[in-house]
Coordinates of N, CA and C in Angstrom, one line a residue:
X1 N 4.5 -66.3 -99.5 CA 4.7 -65.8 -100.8 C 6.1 -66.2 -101.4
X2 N 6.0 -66.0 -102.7 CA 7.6 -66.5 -103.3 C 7.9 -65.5 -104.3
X3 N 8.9 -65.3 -104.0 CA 9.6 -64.2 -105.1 C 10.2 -64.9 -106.5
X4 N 10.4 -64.1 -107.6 CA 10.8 -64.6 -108.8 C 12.2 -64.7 -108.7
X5 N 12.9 -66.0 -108.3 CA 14.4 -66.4 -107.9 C 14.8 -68.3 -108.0
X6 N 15.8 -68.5 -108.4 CA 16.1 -69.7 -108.7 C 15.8 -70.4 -107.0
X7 N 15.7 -71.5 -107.1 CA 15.0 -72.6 -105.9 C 16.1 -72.3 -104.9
X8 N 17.7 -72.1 -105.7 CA 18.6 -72.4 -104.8 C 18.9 -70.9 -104.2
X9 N 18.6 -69.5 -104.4 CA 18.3 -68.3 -103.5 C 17.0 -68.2 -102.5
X10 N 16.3 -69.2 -102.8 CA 15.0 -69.4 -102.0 C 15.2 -69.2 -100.7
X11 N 14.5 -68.2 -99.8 CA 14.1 -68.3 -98.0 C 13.8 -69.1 -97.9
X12 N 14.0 -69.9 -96.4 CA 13.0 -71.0 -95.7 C 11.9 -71.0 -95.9
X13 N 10.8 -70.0 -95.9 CA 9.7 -69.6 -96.0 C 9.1 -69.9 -97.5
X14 N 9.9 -69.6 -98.7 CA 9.4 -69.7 -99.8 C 10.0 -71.6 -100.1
X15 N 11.0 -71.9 -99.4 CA 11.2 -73.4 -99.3 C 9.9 -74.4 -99.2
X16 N 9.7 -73.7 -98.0 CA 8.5 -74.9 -97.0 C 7.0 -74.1 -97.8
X17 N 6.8 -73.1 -98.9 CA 5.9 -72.9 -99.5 C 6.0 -74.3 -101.0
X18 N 7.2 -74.2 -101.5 CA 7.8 -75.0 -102.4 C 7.5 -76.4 -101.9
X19 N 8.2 -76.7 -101.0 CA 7.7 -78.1 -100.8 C 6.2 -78.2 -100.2
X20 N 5.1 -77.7 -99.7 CA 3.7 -77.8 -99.3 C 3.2 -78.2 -100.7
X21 N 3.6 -77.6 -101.9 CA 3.1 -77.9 -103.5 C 3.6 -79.2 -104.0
X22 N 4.5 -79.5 -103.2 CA 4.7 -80.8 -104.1 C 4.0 -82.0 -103.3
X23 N 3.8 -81.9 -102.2 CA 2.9 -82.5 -101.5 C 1.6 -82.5 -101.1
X24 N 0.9 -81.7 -101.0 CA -0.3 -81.4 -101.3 C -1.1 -81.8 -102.7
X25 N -2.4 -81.8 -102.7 CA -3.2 -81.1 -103.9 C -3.9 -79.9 -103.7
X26 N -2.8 -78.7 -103.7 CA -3.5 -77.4 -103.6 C -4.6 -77.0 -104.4
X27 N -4.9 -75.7 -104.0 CA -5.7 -74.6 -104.8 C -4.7 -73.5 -105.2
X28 N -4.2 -73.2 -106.2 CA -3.3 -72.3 -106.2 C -3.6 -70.6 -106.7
X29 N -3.6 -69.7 -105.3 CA -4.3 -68.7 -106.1 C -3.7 -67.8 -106.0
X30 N -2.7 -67.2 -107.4 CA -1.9 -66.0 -108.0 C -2.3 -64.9 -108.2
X31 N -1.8 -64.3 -107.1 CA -2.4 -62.6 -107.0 C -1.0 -61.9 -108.1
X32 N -1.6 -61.3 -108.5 CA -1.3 -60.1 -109.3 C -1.1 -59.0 -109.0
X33 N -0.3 -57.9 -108.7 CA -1.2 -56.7 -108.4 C -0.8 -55.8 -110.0
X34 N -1.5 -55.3 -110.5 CA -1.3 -55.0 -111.9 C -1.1 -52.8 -111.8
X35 N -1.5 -52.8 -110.4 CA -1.5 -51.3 -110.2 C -0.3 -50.3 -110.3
X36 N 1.0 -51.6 -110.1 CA 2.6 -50.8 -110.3 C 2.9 -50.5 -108.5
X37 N 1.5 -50.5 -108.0 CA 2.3 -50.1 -106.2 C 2.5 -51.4 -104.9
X38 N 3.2 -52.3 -106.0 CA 3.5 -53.3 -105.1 C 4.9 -53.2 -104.2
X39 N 5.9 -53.2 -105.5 CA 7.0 -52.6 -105.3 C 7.5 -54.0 -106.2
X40 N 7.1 -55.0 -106.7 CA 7.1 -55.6 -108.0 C 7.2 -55.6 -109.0
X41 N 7.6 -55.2 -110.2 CA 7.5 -55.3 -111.4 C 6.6 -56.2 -111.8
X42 N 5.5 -55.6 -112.9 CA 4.5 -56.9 -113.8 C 5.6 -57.7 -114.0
X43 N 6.7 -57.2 -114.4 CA 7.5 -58.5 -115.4 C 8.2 -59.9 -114.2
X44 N 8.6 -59.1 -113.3 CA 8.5 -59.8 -112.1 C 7.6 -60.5 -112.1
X45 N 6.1 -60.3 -111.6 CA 5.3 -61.1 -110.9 C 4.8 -62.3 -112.1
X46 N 5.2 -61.4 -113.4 CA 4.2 -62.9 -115.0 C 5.6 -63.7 -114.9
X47 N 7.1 -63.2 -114.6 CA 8.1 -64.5 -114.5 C 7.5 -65.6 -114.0
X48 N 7.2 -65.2 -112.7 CA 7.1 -65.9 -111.2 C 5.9 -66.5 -111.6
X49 N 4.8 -66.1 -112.0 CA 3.2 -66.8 -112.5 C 3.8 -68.2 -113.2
X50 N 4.1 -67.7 -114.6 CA 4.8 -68.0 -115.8 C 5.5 -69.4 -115.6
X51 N 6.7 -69.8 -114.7 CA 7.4 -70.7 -113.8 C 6.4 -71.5 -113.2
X52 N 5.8 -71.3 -112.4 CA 4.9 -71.9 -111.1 C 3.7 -72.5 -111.7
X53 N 3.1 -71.8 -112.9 CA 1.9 -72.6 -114.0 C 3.0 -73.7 -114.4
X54 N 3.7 -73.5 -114.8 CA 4.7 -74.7 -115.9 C 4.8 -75.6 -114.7
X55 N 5.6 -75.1 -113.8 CA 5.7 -76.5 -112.3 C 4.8 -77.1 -112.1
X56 N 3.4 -76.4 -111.9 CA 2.3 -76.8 -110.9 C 1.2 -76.8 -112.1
X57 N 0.9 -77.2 -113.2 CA -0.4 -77.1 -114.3 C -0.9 -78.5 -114.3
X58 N -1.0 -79.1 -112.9 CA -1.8 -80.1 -113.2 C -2.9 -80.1 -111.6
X59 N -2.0 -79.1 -111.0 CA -3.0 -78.4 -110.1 C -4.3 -77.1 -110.3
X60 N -5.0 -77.3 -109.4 CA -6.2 -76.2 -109.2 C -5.8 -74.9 -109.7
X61 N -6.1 -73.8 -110.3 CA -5.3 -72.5 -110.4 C -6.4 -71.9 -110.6
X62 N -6.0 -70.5 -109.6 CA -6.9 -69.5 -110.1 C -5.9 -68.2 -110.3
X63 N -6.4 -67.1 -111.0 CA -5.6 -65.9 -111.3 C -6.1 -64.8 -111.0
X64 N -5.5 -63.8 -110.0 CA -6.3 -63.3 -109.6 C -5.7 -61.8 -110.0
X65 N -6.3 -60.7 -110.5 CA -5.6 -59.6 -110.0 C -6.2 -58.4 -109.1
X66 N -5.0 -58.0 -108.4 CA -5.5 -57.4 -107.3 C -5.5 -55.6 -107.8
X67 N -6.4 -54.9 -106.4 CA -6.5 -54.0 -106.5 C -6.9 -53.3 -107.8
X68 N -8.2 -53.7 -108.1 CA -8.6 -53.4 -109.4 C -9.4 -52.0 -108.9
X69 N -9.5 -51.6 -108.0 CA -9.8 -50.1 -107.9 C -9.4 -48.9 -108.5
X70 N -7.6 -49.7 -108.5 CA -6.7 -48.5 -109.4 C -6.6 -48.5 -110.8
X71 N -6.2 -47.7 -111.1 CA -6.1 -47.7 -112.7 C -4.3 -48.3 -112.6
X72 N -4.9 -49.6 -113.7 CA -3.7 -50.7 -114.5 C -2.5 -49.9 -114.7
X73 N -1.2 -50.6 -114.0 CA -0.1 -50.0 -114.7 C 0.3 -50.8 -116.3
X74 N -0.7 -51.8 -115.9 CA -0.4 -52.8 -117.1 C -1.3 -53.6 -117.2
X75 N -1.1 -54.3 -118.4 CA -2.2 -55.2 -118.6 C -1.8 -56.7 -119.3
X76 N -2.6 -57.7 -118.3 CA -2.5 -59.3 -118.4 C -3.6 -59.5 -119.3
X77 N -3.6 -61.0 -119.9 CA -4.1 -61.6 -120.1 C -4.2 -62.9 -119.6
X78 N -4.4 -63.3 -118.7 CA -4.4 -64.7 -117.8 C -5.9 -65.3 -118.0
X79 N -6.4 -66.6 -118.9 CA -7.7 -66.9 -119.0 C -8.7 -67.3 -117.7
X80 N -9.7 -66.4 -117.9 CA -10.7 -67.3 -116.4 C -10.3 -66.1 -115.2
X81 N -9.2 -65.2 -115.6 CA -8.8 -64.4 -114.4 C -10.1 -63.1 -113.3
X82 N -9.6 -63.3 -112.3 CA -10.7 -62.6 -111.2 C -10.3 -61.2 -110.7
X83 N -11.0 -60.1 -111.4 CA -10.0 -59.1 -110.5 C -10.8 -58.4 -109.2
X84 N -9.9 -58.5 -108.4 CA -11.0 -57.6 -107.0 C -10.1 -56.7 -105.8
X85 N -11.0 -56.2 -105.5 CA -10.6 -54.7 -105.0 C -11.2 -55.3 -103.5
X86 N -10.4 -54.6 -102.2 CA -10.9 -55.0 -101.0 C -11.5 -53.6 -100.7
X87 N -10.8 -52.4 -101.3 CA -11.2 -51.4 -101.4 C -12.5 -50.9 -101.4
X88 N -13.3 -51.8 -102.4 CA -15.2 -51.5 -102.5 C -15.7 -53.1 -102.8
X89 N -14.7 -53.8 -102.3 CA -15.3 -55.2 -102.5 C -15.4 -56.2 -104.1
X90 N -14.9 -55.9 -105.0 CA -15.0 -55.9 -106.4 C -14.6 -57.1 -106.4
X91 N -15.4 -58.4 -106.9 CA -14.8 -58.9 -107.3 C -14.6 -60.6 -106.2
X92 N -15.3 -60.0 -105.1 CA -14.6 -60.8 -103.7 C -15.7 -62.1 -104.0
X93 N -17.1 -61.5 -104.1 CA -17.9 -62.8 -104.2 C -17.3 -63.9 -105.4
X94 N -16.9 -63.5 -106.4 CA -17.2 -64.3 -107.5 C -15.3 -65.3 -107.1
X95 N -14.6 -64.4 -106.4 CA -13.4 -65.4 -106.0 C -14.2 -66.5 -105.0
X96 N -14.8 -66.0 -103.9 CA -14.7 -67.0 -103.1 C -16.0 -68.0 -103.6
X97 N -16.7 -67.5 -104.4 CA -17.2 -68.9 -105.2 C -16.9 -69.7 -106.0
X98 N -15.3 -69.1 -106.0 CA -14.9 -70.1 -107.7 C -13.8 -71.3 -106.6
X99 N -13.3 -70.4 -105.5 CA -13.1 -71.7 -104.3 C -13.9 -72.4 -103.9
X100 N -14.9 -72.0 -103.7 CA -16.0 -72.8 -103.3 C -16.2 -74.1 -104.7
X101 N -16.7 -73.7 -105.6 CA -16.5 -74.7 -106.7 C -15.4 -75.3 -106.8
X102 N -14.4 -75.1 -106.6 CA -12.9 -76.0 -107.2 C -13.4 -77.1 -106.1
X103 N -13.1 -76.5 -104.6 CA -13.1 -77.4 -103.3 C -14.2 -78.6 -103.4
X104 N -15.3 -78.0 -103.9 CA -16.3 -79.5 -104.3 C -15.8 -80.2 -105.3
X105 N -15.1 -79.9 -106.5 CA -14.8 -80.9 -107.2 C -14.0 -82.1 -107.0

């Protein structure tokens, strides 16, 4: 995972995430959690979206928001976005078939 922070505050961890994207051709898929109980701010996580579309928009992307069981602390607009809950399952098929479609193409 990567937090919303200049390249040069970066962990090792969000390093070797950073460079796997520049080397690869990922699938890139941006969890959201829109419920407020991440411990994230929305405005945090659409920085960090926001950045990483602009870097990476010639890669695969999906947008996902999570935990849609709860009632929204807020609300996105991200086009094409998937929301799903592990909670009651919401949502799980239609992610893992939109991977399944990217990976064929």
């Amino acid at each position: 995972g990567l937090l919303d922070r200049p390249d040069t505050e970066r962990n090792d961890m969000e390093k070797q995430g950073i460079a796997a994207l520049e080397y690869l051709e990922p699938i890139i898929v941006f969890l959201t959690d829109l419920s407020g109980t991440s411990g994230y701010s929305i405005e945090i996580q659409k920085a960090l979206h926001d950045e990483l579309k602009t870097r990476y928009s010639n890669y695969s992307w999906i947008d996902v928001y999570s935990k849609s069981d709860l009632e929204p602390d807020f609300s996105l607009d991200y086009p094409n976005s998937i929301s799903v809950s592990v909670m009651d399952n919401r949502g799980i098929e239609e992610l893992e078939s939109e991977l399944v479609r990217i990976c064929k193409d």
